[in-house]
C-alpha cells in the first residue's frame, strides 16, 4: 500500500475507496491526515501505548490489547519483506518464521476503533491489522498499514487518486 505508484489500477482504486471512506467517517480528509501526522510525530510509536489508546483533538484510536515494542519491531521487519514476497509470513524454513507467526497470532485478534471527537463528523471506523488470505498467506491490512506506517504523502496520493474511466 505504501508504494502507491507500483500498485495496479484496480488496487489503487480499492485503496482509494477504502481510505476515502475511512477519512469521511472521521470528519474528512483534513482531519484524517491530521491524525496520521500526529501518529507519525509521536515517539515512542503510538502502537506501544500502555493504555492502548491514541488521542488528538480531532479524535481517538482505541484498541483492545497492549502491543509490546518487541512485537512491533518484528512486525516492522516483516513488513519490509512483505512487499518483496507478497506475503507477511516468510517460508516455513526461514529462521524468523516462528517469530513472525507469533506476532501475527498475537496481533490478529486486535480491533482498532477510530472515532472523531465530534459525533457529527462521522461514525468513525474500525479495522484489524491483517488480512488472512489462507493458512500460509497473510498480508497487512492496507488501512492498518496506512494508519501507522505509510508516509502521509503516500496516503494523500491514495486519497486523491482519480480512477481512470
PDB file of N, CA and C in Angstrom, residues 53-156:
ATOM      1  N   UNK A  53      -4.381   3.350  23.540  1.00  0.00           N
ATOM      2  CA  UNK A  53      -5.193   4.476  23.080  1.00  0.00           C
ATOM      3  C   UNK A  53      -4.283   5.570  22.525  1.00  0.00           C
ATOM      4  N   UNK A  54      -4.772   6.259  21.506  1.00  0.00           N
ATOM      5  CA  UNK A  54      -4.074   7.402  20.946  1.00  0.00           C
ATOM      6  C   UNK A  54      -5.101   8.507  20.734  1.00  0.00           C
ATOM      7  N   UNK A  55      -4.854   9.669  21.364  1.00  0.00           N
ATOM      8  CA  UNK A  55      -5.823  10.774  21.309  1.00  0.00           C
ATOM      9  C   UNK A  55      -5.200  12.008  20.689  1.00  0.00           C
ATOM     10  N   UNK A  56      -5.989  12.665  19.843  1.00  0.00           N
ATOM     11  CA  UNK A  56      -5.659  14.010  19.389  1.00  0.00           C
ATOM     12  C   UNK A  56      -6.945  14.821  19.478  1.00  0.00           C
ATOM     13  N   UNK A  57      -6.853  16.102  19.211  1.00  0.00           N
ATOM     14  CA  UNK A  57      -8.020  16.975  19.321  1.00  0.00           C
ATOM     15  C   UNK A  57      -9.186  16.495  18.455  1.00  0.00           C
ATOM     16  N   UNK A  58      -8.867  15.990  17.247  1.00  0.00           N
ATOM     17  CA  UNK A  58      -9.928  15.580  16.311  1.00  0.00           C
ATOM     18  C   UNK A  58     -10.566  14.242  16.633  1.00  0.00           C
ATOM     19  N   UNK A  59      -9.900  13.419  17.452  1.00  0.00           N
ATOM     20  CA  UNK A  59     -10.494  12.121  17.758  1.00  0.00           C
ATOM     21  C   UNK A  59      -9.556  11.158  18.456  1.00  0.00           C
ATOM     22  N   UNK A  60      -9.965   9.896  18.496  1.00  0.00           N
ATOM     23  CA  UNK A  60      -9.271   8.875  19.276  1.00  0.00           C
ATOM     24  C   UNK A  60      -9.190   7.557  18.513  1.00  0.00           C
ATOM     25  N   UNK A  61      -8.085   6.855  18.724  1.00  0.00           N
ATOM     26  CA  UNK A  61      -7.964   5.466  18.269  1.00  0.00           C
ATOM     27  C   UNK A  61      -7.798   4.633  19.532  1.00  0.00           C
ATOM     28  N   UNK A  62      -8.622   3.592  19.659  1.00  0.00           N
ATOM     29  CA  UNK A  62      -8.502   2.672  20.799  1.00  0.00           C
ATOM     30  C   UNK A  62      -8.386   1.260  20.257  1.00  0.00           C
ATOM     31  N   UNK A  63      -7.626   0.429  20.974  1.00  0.00           N
ATOM     32  CA  UNK A  63      -7.538  -0.971  20.602  1.00  0.00           C
ATOM     33  C   UNK A  63      -7.563  -1.802  21.858  1.00  0.00           C
ATOM     34  N   UNK A  64      -7.830  -3.097  21.710  1.00  0.00           N
ATOM     35  CA  UNK A  64      -8.179  -3.933  22.849  1.00  0.00           C
ATOM     36  C   UNK A  64      -7.049  -4.793  23.418  1.00  0.00           C
ATOM     37  N   UNK A  65      -5.783  -4.458  23.097  1.00  0.00           N
ATOM     38  CA  UNK A  65      -4.685  -5.254  23.637  1.00  0.00           C
ATOM     39  C   UNK A  65      -3.388  -4.450  23.533  1.00  0.00           C
ATOM     40  N   UNK A  66      -2.581  -4.489  24.576  1.00  0.00           N
ATOM     41  CA  UNK A  66      -1.302  -3.781  24.554  1.00  0.00           C
ATOM     42  C   UNK A  66      -0.367  -4.471  23.554  1.00  0.00           C
ATOM     43  N   UNK A  67       0.333  -3.664  22.767  1.00  0.00           N
ATOM     44  CA  UNK A  67       1.317  -4.183  21.814  1.00  0.00           C
ATOM     45  C   UNK A  67       2.701  -3.788  22.337  1.00  0.00           C
ATOM     46  N   UNK A  68       3.520  -4.785  22.592  1.00  0.00           N
ATOM     47  CA  UNK A  68       4.842  -4.511  23.136  1.00  0.00           C
ATOM     48  C   UNK A  68       5.826  -4.161  22.021  1.00  0.00           C
ATOM     49  N   UNK A  69       6.828  -3.375  22.362  1.00  0.00           N
ATOM     50  CA  UNK A  69       7.779  -2.881  21.385  1.00  0.00           C
ATOM     51  C   UNK A  69       8.496  -4.010  20.627  1.00  0.00           C
ATOM     52  N   UNK A  70       8.807  -5.118  21.302  1.00  0.00           N
ATOM     53  CA  UNK A  70       9.495  -6.213  20.604  1.00  0.00           C
ATOM     54  C   UNK A  70       8.631  -6.777  19.475  1.00  0.00           C
ATOM     55  N   UNK A  71       7.329  -6.880  19.701  1.00  0.00           N
ATOM     56  CA  UNK A  71       6.409  -7.358  18.650  1.00  0.00           C
ATOM     57  C   UNK A  71       6.347  -6.346  17.511  1.00  0.00           C
ATOM     58  N   UNK A  72       6.317  -5.070  17.856  1.00  0.00           N
ATOM     59  CA  UNK A  72       6.279  -4.024  16.844  1.00  0.00           C
ATOM     60  C   UNK A  72       7.530  -4.077  15.970  1.00  0.00           C
ATOM     61  N   UNK A  73       8.687  -4.292  16.579  1.00  0.00           N
ATOM     62  CA  UNK A  73       9.944  -4.349  15.820  1.00  0.00           C
ATOM     63  C   UNK A  73       9.963  -5.531  14.844  1.00  0.00           C
ATOM     64  N   UNK A  74       9.471  -6.681  15.292  1.00  0.00           N
ATOM     65  CA  UNK A  74       9.388  -7.851  14.402  1.00  0.00           C
ATOM     66  C   UNK A  74       8.425  -7.547  13.250  1.00  0.00           C
ATOM     67  N   UNK A  75       7.311  -6.921  13.573  1.00  0.00           N
ATOM     68  CA  UNK A  75       6.332  -6.569  12.535  1.00  0.00           C
ATOM     69  C   UNK A  75       6.933  -5.608  11.510  1.00  0.00           C
ATOM     70  N   UNK A  76       7.670  -4.626  11.974  1.00  0.00           N
ATOM     71  CA  UNK A  76       8.281  -3.657  11.060  1.00  0.00           C
ATOM     72  C   UNK A  76       9.259  -4.341  10.103  1.00  0.00           C
ATOM     73  N   UNK A  77      10.038  -5.290  10.601  1.00  0.00           N
ATOM     74  CA  UNK A  77      10.973  -6.024   9.738  1.00  0.00           C
ATOM     75  C   UNK A  77      10.222  -6.895   8.736  1.00  0.00           C
ATOM     76  N   UNK A  78       9.172  -7.571   9.206  1.00  0.00           N
ATOM     77  CA  UNK A  78       8.384  -8.444   8.327  1.00  0.00           C
ATOM     78  C   UNK A  78       7.675  -7.624   7.248  1.00  0.00           C
ATOM     79  N   UNK A  79       7.266  -6.434   7.611  1.00  0.00           N
ATOM     80  CA  UNK A  79       6.556  -5.536   6.699  1.00  0.00           C
ATOM     81  C   UNK A  79       7.407  -5.187   5.481  1.00  0.00           C
ATOM     82  N   UNK A  80       8.691  -4.993   5.708  1.00  0.00           N
ATOM     83  CA  UNK A  80       9.614  -4.671   4.614  1.00  0.00           C
ATOM     84  C   UNK A  80       9.668  -5.832   3.621  1.00  0.00           C
ATOM     85  N   UNK A  81       9.725  -7.052   4.140  1.00  0.00           N
ATOM     86  CA  UNK A  81       9.797  -8.250   3.287  1.00  0.00           C
ATOM     87  C   UNK A  81       8.476  -8.516   2.568  1.00  0.00           C
ATOM     88  N   UNK A  82       7.361  -8.099   3.162  1.00  0.00           N
ATOM     89  CA  UNK A  82       6.049  -8.399   2.577  1.00  0.00           C
ATOM     90  C   UNK A  82       5.945  -7.917   1.137  1.00  0.00           C
ATOM     91  N   UNK A  83       6.430  -6.714   0.857  1.00  0.00           N
ATOM     92  CA  UNK A  83       6.297  -6.181  -0.496  1.00  0.00           C
ATOM     93  C   UNK A  83       7.106  -7.010  -1.501  1.00  0.00           C
ATOM     94  N   UNK A  84       8.220  -7.597  -1.065  1.00  0.00           N
ATOM     95  CA  UNK A  84       9.045  -8.418  -1.952  1.00  0.00           C
ATOM     96  C   UNK A  84       8.405  -9.774  -2.244  1.00  0.00           C
ATOM     97  N   UNK A  85       7.809 -10.380  -1.219  1.00  0.00           N
ATOM     98  CA  UNK A  85       7.302 -11.747  -1.370  1.00  0.00           C
ATOM     99  C   UNK A  85       5.777 -11.825  -1.407  1.00  0.00           C
ATOM    100  N   UNK A  86       5.091 -10.684  -1.358  1.00  0.00           N
ATOM    101  CA  UNK A  86       3.630 -10.630  -1.398  1.00  0.00           C
ATOM    102  C   UNK A  86       2.998 -11.470  -0.285  1.00  0.00           C
ATOM    103  N   UNK A  87       3.681 -11.518   0.850  1.00  0.00           N
ATOM    104  CA  UNK A  87       3.204 -12.286   1.984  1.00  0.00           C
ATOM    105  C   UNK A  87       3.968 -11.804   3.215  1.00  0.00           C
ATOM    106  N   UNK A  88       3.248 -11.567   4.306  1.00  0.00           N
ATOM    107  CA  UNK A  88       3.903 -11.150   5.537  1.00  0.00           C
ATOM    108  C   UNK A  88       4.701 -12.309   6.141  1.00  0.00           C
ATOM    109  N   UNK A  89       4.186 -13.523   5.963  1.00  0.00           N
ATOM    110  CA  UNK A  89       4.852 -14.703   6.517  1.00  0.00           C
ATOM    111  C   UNK A  89       5.976 -15.165   5.596  1.00  0.00           C
ATOM    112  N   UNK A  90       7.148 -15.392   6.162  1.00  0.00           N
ATOM    113  CA  UNK A  90       8.229 -15.949   5.342  1.00  0.00           C
ATOM    114  C   UNK A  90       7.977 -17.444   5.103  1.00  0.00           C
ATOM    115  N   UNK A  91       8.821 -18.064   4.318  1.00  0.00           N
ATOM    116  CA  UNK A  91       8.715 -19.514   4.105  1.00  0.00           C
ATOM    117  C   UNK A  91       8.974 -20.216   5.434  1.00  0.00           C
ATOM    118  N   UNK A  92       8.326 -21.357   5.640  1.00  0.00           N
ATOM    119  CA  UNK A  92       8.420 -22.083   6.910  1.00  0.00           C
ATOM    120  C   UNK A  92       9.854 -22.452   7.282  1.00  0.00           C
ATOM    121  N   UNK A  93      10.722 -22.603   6.281  1.00  0.00           N
ATOM    122  CA  UNK A  93      12.106 -22.993   6.557  1.00  0.00           C
ATOM    123  C   UNK A  93      12.932 -21.840   7.127  1.00  0.00           C
ATOM    124  N   UNK A  94      12.509 -20.619   6.906  1.00  0.00           N
ATOM    125  CA  UNK A  94      13.303 -19.472   7.354  1.00  0.00           C
ATOM    126  C   UNK A  94      13.301 -19.380   8.879  1.00  0.00           C
ATOM    127  N   UNK A  95      14.433 -18.922   9.425  1.00  0.00           N
ATOM    128  CA  UNK A  95      14.594 -18.937  10.885  1.00  0.00           C
ATOM    129  C   UNK A  95      13.661 -17.968  11.611  1.00  0.00           C
ATOM    130  N   UNK A  96      13.227 -16.909  10.956  1.00  0.00           N
ATOM    131  CA  UNK A  96      12.336 -15.949  11.630  1.00  0.00           C
ATOM    132  C   UNK A  96      10.854 -16.285  11.443  1.00  0.00           C
ATOM    133  N   UNK A  97      10.545 -17.416  10.821  1.00  0.00           N
ATOM    134  CA  UNK A  97       9.150 -17.793  10.560  1.00  0.00           C
ATOM    135  C   UNK A  97       8.322 -17.844  11.847  1.00  0.00           C
ATOM    136  N   UNK A  98       8.833 -18.538  12.861  1.00  0.00           N
ATOM    137  CA  UNK A  98       8.064 -18.696  14.115  1.00  0.00           C
ATOM    138  C   UNK A  98       7.839 -17.351  14.808  1.00  0.00           C
ATOM    139  N   UNK A  99       8.858 -16.502  14.781  1.00  0.00           N
ATOM    140  CA  UNK A  99       8.741 -15.182  15.411  1.00  0.00           C
ATOM    141  C   UNK A  99       7.630 -14.367  14.751  1.00  0.00           C
ATOM    142  N   UNK A 100       7.644 -14.363  13.431  1.00  0.00           N
ATOM    143  CA  UNK A 100       6.642 -13.577  12.698  1.00  0.00           C
ATOM    144  C   UNK A 100       5.264 -14.201  12.864  1.00  0.00           C
ATOM    145  N   UNK A 101       5.184 -15.525  12.821  1.00  0.00           N
ATOM    146  CA  UNK A 101       3.901 -16.201  13.026  1.00  0.00           C
ATOM    147  C   UNK A 101       3.340 -15.862  14.407  1.00  0.00           C
ATOM    148  N   UNK A 102       4.189 -15.825  15.433  1.00  0.00           N
ATOM    149  CA  UNK A 102       3.731 -15.455  16.780  1.00  0.00           C
ATOM    150  C   UNK A 102       3.206 -14.026  16.829  1.00  0.00           C
ATOM    151  N   UNK A 103       3.872 -13.123  16.115  1.00  0.00           N
ATOM    152  CA  UNK A 103       3.393 -11.733  16.062  1.00  0.00           C
ATOM    153  C   UNK A 103       2.014 -11.687  15.405  1.00  0.00           C
ATOM    154  N   UNK A 104       1.853 -12.406  14.306  1.00  0.00           N
ATOM    155  CA  UNK A 104       0.564 -12.435  13.613  1.00  0.00           C
ATOM    156  C   UNK A 104      -0.511 -13.001  14.536  1.00  0.00           C
ATOM    157  N   UNK A 105      -0.206 -14.097  15.212  1.00  0.00           N
ATOM    158  CA  UNK A 105      -1.189 -14.707  16.130  1.00  0.00           C
ATOM    159  C   UNK A 105      -1.535 -13.776  17.300  1.00  0.00           C
ATOM    160  N   UNK A 106      -0.542 -13.034  17.770  1.00  0.00           N
ATOM    161  CA  UNK A 106      -0.750 -12.126  18.894  1.00  0.00           C
ATOM    162  C   UNK A 106      -1.595 -10.923  18.481  1.00  0.00           C
ATOM    163  N   UNK A 107      -1.299 -10.360  17.307  1.00  0.00           N
ATOM    164  CA  UNK A 107      -1.957  -9.120  16.899  1.00  0.00           C
ATOM    165  C   UNK A 107      -3.263  -9.330  16.126  1.00  0.00           C
ATOM    166  N   UNK A 108      -3.453 -10.507  15.554  1.00  0.00           N
ATOM    167  CA  UNK A 108      -4.623 -10.746  14.714  1.00  0.00           C
ATOM    168  C   UNK A 108      -5.956 -10.409  15.393  1.00  0.00           C
ATOM    169  N   UNK A 109      -6.170 -10.789  16.646  1.00  0.00           N
ATOM    170  CA  UNK A 109      -7.484 -10.509  17.252  1.00  0.00           C
ATOM    171  C   UNK A 109      -7.720  -9.033  17.621  1.00  0.00           C
ATOM    172  N   UNK A 110      -6.691  -8.210  17.521  1.00  0.00           N
ATOM    173  CA  UNK A 110      -6.847  -6.811  17.922  1.00  0.00           C
ATOM    174  C   UNK A 110      -7.757  -6.074  16.938  1.00  0.00           C
ATOM    175  N   UNK A 111      -8.641  -5.252  17.493  1.00  0.00           N
ATOM    176  CA  UNK A 111      -9.521  -4.412  16.672  1.00  0.00           C
ATOM    177  C   UNK A 111      -9.241  -2.963  17.057  1.00  0.00           C
ATOM    178  N   UNK A 112      -8.984  -2.145  16.051  1.00  0.00           N
ATOM    179  CA  UNK A 112      -8.733  -0.718  16.244  1.00  0.00           C
ATOM    180  C   UNK A 112     -10.013   0.045  15.953  1.00  0.00           C
ATOM    181  N   UNK A 113     -10.443   0.872  16.906  1.00  0.00           N
ATOM    182  CA  UNK A 113     -11.642   1.708  16.743  1.00  0.00           C
ATOM    183  C   UNK A 113     -11.187   3.154  16.630  1.00  0.00           C
ATOM    184  N   UNK A 114     -11.544   3.795  15.541  1.00  0.00           N
ATOM    185  CA  UNK A 114     -11.169   5.184  15.294  1.00  0.00           C
ATOM    186  C   UNK A 114     -12.443   6.009  15.341  1.00  0.00           C
ATOM    187  N   UNK A 115     -12.490   6.973  16.267  1.00  0.00           N
ATOM    188  CA  UNK A 115     -13.700   7.789  16.429  1.00  0.00           C
ATOM    189  C   UNK A 115     -13.346   9.264  16.435  1.00  0.00           C
ATOM    190  N   UNK A 116     -14.128  10.061  15.687  1.00  0.00           N
ATOM    191  CA  UNK A 116     -13.912  11.508  15.751  1.00  0.00           C
ATOM    192  C   UNK A 116     -14.393  12.046  17.098  1.00  0.00           C
ATOM    193  N   UNK A 117     -13.799  13.156  17.540  1.00  0.00           N
ATOM    194  CA  UNK A 117     -14.192  13.752  18.818  1.00  0.00           C
ATOM    195  C   UNK A 117     -15.646  14.216  18.780  1.00  0.00           C
ATOM    196  N   UNK A 118     -16.068  14.772  17.642  1.00  0.00           N
ATOM    197  CA  UNK A 118     -17.434  15.253  17.481  1.00  0.00           C
ATOM    198  C   UNK A 118     -18.221  14.223  16.669  1.00  0.00           C
ATOM    199  N   UNK A 119     -19.246  13.611  17.266  1.00  0.00           N
ATOM    200  CA  UNK A 119     -20.018  12.590  16.560  1.00  0.00           C
ATOM    201  C   UNK A 119     -20.632  13.097  15.239  1.00  0.00           C
ATOM    202  N   UNK A 120     -20.799  14.402  15.114  1.00  0.00           N
ATOM    203  CA  UNK A 120     -21.344  14.949  13.865  1.00  0.00           C
ATOM    204  C   UNK A 120     -20.344  14.833  12.713  1.00  0.00           C
ATOM    205  N   UNK A 121     -19.057  14.601  13.025  1.00  0.00           N
ATOM    206  CA  UNK A 121     -18.042  14.478  11.980  1.00  0.00           C
ATOM    207  C   UNK A 121     -18.087  13.113  11.295  1.00  0.00           C
ATOM    208  N   UNK A 122     -18.793  12.178  11.887  1.00  0.00           N
ATOM    209  CA  UNK A 122     -18.911  10.853  11.282  1.00  0.00           C
ATOM    210  C   UNK A 122     -18.952   9.768  12.337  1.00  0.00           C
ATOM    211  N   UNK A 123     -19.289   8.556  11.890  1.00  0.00           N
ATOM    212  CA  UNK A 123     -19.424   7.446  12.835  1.00  0.00           C
ATOM    213  C   UNK A 123     -18.091   6.826  13.258  1.00  0.00           C
ATOM    214  N   UNK A 124     -17.008   7.196  12.574  1.00  0.00           N
ATOM    215  CA  UNK A 124     -15.731   6.547  12.836  1.00  0.00           C
ATOM    216  C   UNK A 124     -15.649   5.255  12.041  1.00  0.00           C
ATOM    217  N   UNK A 125     -14.652   4.446  12.333  1.00  0.00           N
ATOM    218  CA  UNK A 125     -14.483   3.178  11.630  1.00  0.00           C
ATOM    219  C   UNK A 125     -13.605   2.269  12.479  1.00  0.00           C
ATOM    220  N   UNK A 126     -13.548   1.008  12.093  1.00  0.00           N
ATOM    221  CA  UNK A 126     -12.682   0.071  12.797  1.00  0.00           C
ATOM    222  C   UNK A 126     -11.994  -0.827  11.785  1.00  0.00           C
ATOM    223  N   UNK A 127     -10.887  -1.427  12.204  1.00  0.00           N
ATOM    224  CA  UNK A 127     -10.133  -2.314  11.326  1.00  0.00           C
ATOM    225  C   UNK A 127      -9.266  -3.232  12.169  1.00  0.00           C
ATOM    226  N   UNK A 128      -8.793  -4.310  11.543  1.00  0.00           N
ATOM    227  CA  UNK A 128      -7.854  -5.228  12.177  1.00  0.00           C
ATOM    228  C   UNK A 128      -6.506  -5.123  11.449  1.00  0.00           C
ATOM    229  N   UNK A 129      -5.439  -5.605  12.069  1.00  0.00           N
ATOM    230  CA  UNK A 129      -4.120  -5.414  11.471  1.00  0.00           C
ATOM    231  C   UNK A 129      -3.836  -6.244  10.215  1.00  0.00           C
ATOM    232  N   UNK A 130      -4.479  -7.410  10.079  1.00  0.00           N
ATOM    233  CA  UNK A 130      -4.107  -8.306   8.988  1.00  0.00           C
ATOM    234  C   UNK A 130      -5.300  -8.754   8.163  1.00  0.00           C
ATOM    235  N   UNK A 131      -4.992  -9.102   6.920  1.00  0.00           N
ATOM    236  CA  UNK A 131      -5.932  -9.804   6.059  1.00  0.00           C
ATOM    237  C   UNK A 131      -5.366 -11.215   5.918  1.00  0.00           C
ATOM    238  N   UNK A 132      -6.094 -12.188   6.436  1.00  0.00           N
ATOM    239  CA  UNK A 132      -5.652 -13.579   6.330  1.00  0.00           C
ATOM    240  C   UNK A 132      -6.168 -14.114   4.999  1.00  0.00           C
ATOM    241  N   UNK A 133      -5.261 -14.429   4.107  1.00  0.00           N
ATOM    242  CA  UNK A 133      -5.659 -14.941   2.801  1.00  0.00           C
ATOM    243  C   UNK A 133      -5.933 -16.441   2.914  1.00  0.00           C
ATOM    244  N   UNK A 134      -4.993 -17.174   3.503  1.00  0.00           N
ATOM    245  CA  UNK A 134      -5.172 -18.602   3.795  1.00  0.00           C
ATOM    246  C   UNK A 134      -4.159 -18.986   4.875  1.00  0.00           C
ATOM    247  N   UNK A 135      -4.007 -20.286   5.141  1.00  0.00           N
ATOM    248  CA  UNK A 135      -3.103 -20.756   6.206  1.00  0.00           C
ATOM    249  C   UNK A 135      -1.667 -20.256   6.028  1.00  0.00           C
ATOM    250  N   UNK A 136      -1.242 -20.115   4.773  1.00  0.00           N
ATOM    251  CA  UNK A 136       0.159 -19.777   4.524  1.00  0.00           C
ATOM    252  C   UNK A 136       0.370 -18.345   4.062  1.00  0.00           C
ATOM    253  N   UNK A 137      -0.712 -17.610   3.856  1.00  0.00           N
ATOM    254  CA  UNK A 137      -0.547 -16.251   3.332  1.00  0.00           C
ATOM    255  C   UNK A 137      -1.319 -15.238   4.178  1.00  0.00           C
ATOM    256  N   UNK A 138      -0.581 -14.253   4.647  1.00  0.00           N
ATOM    257  CA  UNK A 138      -1.141 -13.174   5.453  1.00  0.00           C
ATOM    258  C   UNK A 138      -0.588 -11.863   4.917  1.00  0.00           C
ATOM    259  N   UNK A 139      -1.442 -10.870   4.830  1.00  0.00           N
ATOM    260  CA  UNK A 139      -0.985  -9.558   4.387  1.00  0.00           C
ATOM    261  C   UNK A 139      -1.417  -8.515   5.412  1.00  0.00           C
ATOM    262  N   UNK A 140      -0.667  -7.429   5.469  1.00  0.00           N
ATOM    263  CA  UNK A 140      -1.087  -6.323   6.320  1.00  0.00           C
ATOM    264  C   UNK A 140      -2.363  -5.739   5.741  1.00  0.00           C
ATOM    265  N   UNK A 141      -3.300  -5.422   6.599  1.00  0.00           N
ATOM    266  CA  UNK A 141      -4.497  -4.722   6.155  1.00  0.00           C
ATOM    267  C   UNK A 141      -4.046  -3.344   5.655  1.00  0.00           C
ATOM    268  N   UNK A 142      -4.442  -2.940   4.447  1.00  0.00           N
ATOM    269  CA  UNK A 142      -3.997  -1.647   3.914  1.00  0.00           C
ATOM    270  C   UNK A 142      -4.373  -0.455   4.805  1.00  0.00           C
ATOM    271  N   UNK A 143      -5.477  -0.556   5.525  1.00  0.00           N
ATOM    272  CA  UNK A 143      -5.880   0.539   6.421  1.00  0.00           C
ATOM    273  C   UNK A 143      -4.906   0.608   7.605  1.00  0.00           C
ATOM    274  N   UNK A 144      -4.573  -0.540   8.183  1.00  0.00           N
ATOM    275  CA  UNK A 144      -3.602  -0.603   9.281  1.00  0.00           C
ATOM    276  C   UNK A 144      -2.258  -0.047   8.814  1.00  0.00           C
ATOM    277  N   UNK A 145      -1.822  -0.467   7.628  1.00  0.00           N
ATOM    278  CA  UNK A 145      -0.562  -0.006   7.056  1.00  0.00           C
ATOM    279  C   UNK A 145      -0.588   1.512   6.873  1.00  0.00           C
ATOM    280  N   UNK A 146      -1.669   2.013   6.301  1.00  0.00           N
ATOM    281  CA  UNK A 146      -1.798   3.461   6.051  1.00  0.00           C
ATOM    282  C   UNK A 146      -1.846   4.248   7.363  1.00  0.00           C
ATOM    283  N   UNK A 147      -2.576   3.736   8.334  1.00  0.00           N
ATOM    284  CA  UNK A 147      -2.740   4.457   9.601  1.00  0.00           C
ATOM    285  C   UNK A 147      -1.423   4.594  10.364  1.00  0.00           C
ATOM    286  N   UNK A 148      -0.625   3.530  10.394  1.00  0.00           N
ATOM    287  CA  UNK A 148       0.519   3.521  11.291  1.00  0.00           C
ATOM    288  C   UNK A 148       1.900   3.534  10.635  1.00  0.00           C
ATOM    289  N   UNK A 149       1.993   3.225   9.349  1.00  0.00           N
ATOM    290  CA  UNK A 149       3.333   3.042   8.786  1.00  0.00           C
ATOM    291  C   UNK A 149       3.629   3.841   7.512  1.00  0.00           C
ATOM    292  N   UNK A 150       2.702   3.928   6.597  1.00  0.00           N
ATOM    293  CA  UNK A 150       2.974   4.608   5.320  1.00  0.00           C
ATOM    294  C   UNK A 150       3.228   6.091   5.557  1.00  0.00           C
ATOM    295  N   UNK A 151       3.957   6.696   4.634  1.00  0.00           N
ATOM    296  CA  UNK A 151       4.162   8.140   4.743  1.00  0.00           C
ATOM    297  C   UNK A 151       2.830   8.844   4.515  1.00  0.00           C
ATOM    298  N   UNK A 152       2.696  10.004   5.112  1.00  0.00           N
ATOM    299  CA  UNK A 152       1.467  10.781   4.942  1.00  0.00           C
ATOM    300  C   UNK A 152       1.298  11.124   3.458  1.00  0.00           C
ATOM    301  N   UNK A 153       2.409  11.355   2.766  1.00  0.00           N
ATOM    302  CA  UNK A 153       2.358  11.652   1.324  1.00  0.00           C
ATOM    303  C   UNK A 153       1.739  10.502   0.541  1.00  0.00           C
ATOM    304  N   UNK A 154       2.109   9.262   0.867  1.00  0.00           N
ATOM    305  CA  UNK A 154       1.537   8.093   0.178  1.00  0.00           C
ATOM    306  C   UNK A 154       0.034   8.002   0.415  1.00  0.00           C
ATOM    307  N   UNK A 155      -0.379   8.244   1.642  1.00  0.00           N
ATOM    308  CA  UNK A 155      -1.803   8.182   1.968  1.00  0.00           C
ATOM    309  C   UNK A 155      -2.545   9.300   1.238  1.00  0.00           C
ATOM    310  N   UNK A 156      -1.925  10.471   1.184  1.00  0.00           N
ATOM    311  CA  UNK A 156      -2.525  11.604   0.469  1.00  0.00           C
ATOM    312  C   UNK A 156      -2.722  11.251  -1.016  1.00  0.00           C
TER     313      UNK A 156
END
